[in-house]
């Protein structure tokens, strides 16, 4: 393969991966730093500070989505990438060959974010461990590793001491299967919200109308014929806000049970940093033998289920709406062409002049075919003799 062709092929993917790296870094850094601030700077080892953590993750998701949307579509989550790739309606056909690259850079972004948080809070974590008498690497040290990976139930409920000097929860209060179910359910809801609000920008009915008039088979043909990339931007500028609100709400509900991971990269990257930083097996695989795999299986299952729910229930409604709009636009085009044919016979085709009134098109060197072949059809209706009203379809 020619080097120029290879560069032209790899450069867009490299930019998308860089966008995923930056977006995931922002997401995990702000979210994890919020947990560290709540856990290591407060006076109580049992205070989960759920509201603070939830708001932190919500703003982190909002900013990360806003930053990464133009470059890559802001997946920021390996489970989301897989769900979009296997969906027939995902980002106008997300190529499956990009899955490994996206996942790799999401994991790298999460890992570097966790490293930055550890450097930032290293001394605060050490003082926290000294104050509570924690030995890093012991099972109870999962309390000081709370920001680096998820655990079930929340370590501060198990190892944090209440006023009666007793734990609030036992480890057995939340099982591995229960965690998989909760993580899958939470990811399902999150992906469903994300898929709904992140429809590509396209006026209603335009895809179906353009493909039908150009002989294409669907929206994907338009981008292929015009050599345009698939649209990445969401259908509403408020999409980052909706994504952040969804993550904040889920975090607020799920934190005591599973710490609301919902993202394998957000869990596994920080775990690797914590394992190297001295927590060892408490971080990886975790303080429980099944701590690691549940945060891989749950989000992937939930993301696939949420994407399937969108494809089966939500997308058909959008498609029906687009088909109805496209049918109306085709009807308007046919009606306009019929009127143009009638006007051609009388040689009195008129157009609205810029300054008001009507000028013969012939004086401007125009022909009715200029309008008929226009990609944006216009309809001309005679409401009374000598008057022509113009409508843009």
PDB file of C-alpha atoms in Angstrom, residues 89-91 193-202 231-236 239 310-311 314-315 318-319 321-322:
ATOM      1  CA  UNK A  89     -28.143   2.025  13.553  1.00  0.00           C
ATOM      2  CA  UNK A  90     -24.984   2.968  15.435  1.00  0.00           C
ATOM      3  CA  UNK A  91     -23.360   6.144  14.107  1.00  0.00           C
ATOM      4  CA  UNK A 193     -30.261   7.588  27.224  1.00  0.00           C
ATOM      5  CA  UNK A 194     -27.024   8.081  25.326  1.00  0.00           C
ATOM      6  CA  UNK A 195     -28.335   6.489  22.129  1.00  0.00           C
ATOM      7  CA  UNK A 196     -31.569   8.488  22.200  1.00  0.00           C
ATOM      8  CA  UNK A 197     -30.010  11.920  22.712  1.00  0.00           C
ATOM      9  CA  UNK A 198     -27.054  11.309  20.422  1.00  0.00           C
ATOM     10  CA  UNK A 199     -28.863  10.858  17.128  1.00  0.00           C
ATOM     11  CA  UNK A 200     -26.734  12.312  14.305  1.00  0.00           C
ATOM     12  CA  UNK A 201     -27.728  15.777  13.135  1.00  0.00           C
ATOM     13  CA  UNK A 202     -30.036  15.376  10.138  1.00  0.00           C
ATOM     14  CA  UNK A 231     -22.163  12.332  11.471  1.00  0.00           C
ATOM     15  CA  UNK A 232     -20.884  12.297  15.042  1.00  0.00           C
ATOM     16  CA  UNK A 233     -22.485  15.307  16.651  1.00  0.00           C
ATOM     17  CA  UNK A 234     -25.643  14.753  18.700  1.00  0.00           C
ATOM     18  CA  UNK A 235     -29.021  15.964  17.537  1.00  0.00           C
ATOM     19  CA  UNK A 236     -29.251  18.465  20.389  1.00  0.00           C
ATOM     20  CA  UNK A 239     -26.887  16.008  24.760  1.00  0.00           C
ATOM     21  CA  UNK A 310     -33.050   1.205  21.419  1.00  0.00           C
ATOM     22  CA  UNK A 311     -32.897  -0.601  18.065  1.00  0.00           C
ATOM     23  CA  UNK A 314     -37.012   3.522  20.005  1.00  0.00           C
ATOM     24  CA  UNK A 315     -35.458   3.610  16.545  1.00  0.00           C
ATOM     25  CA  UNK A 318     -37.875   7.603  14.583  1.00  0.00           C
ATOM     26  CA  UNK A 319     -37.758   5.715  11.286  1.00  0.00           C
ATOM     27  CA  UNK A 321     -41.461   9.611  11.474  1.00  0.00           C
ATOM     28  CA  UNK A 322     -38.713  10.051   8.888  1.00  0.00           C
TER      29      UNK A 322
END
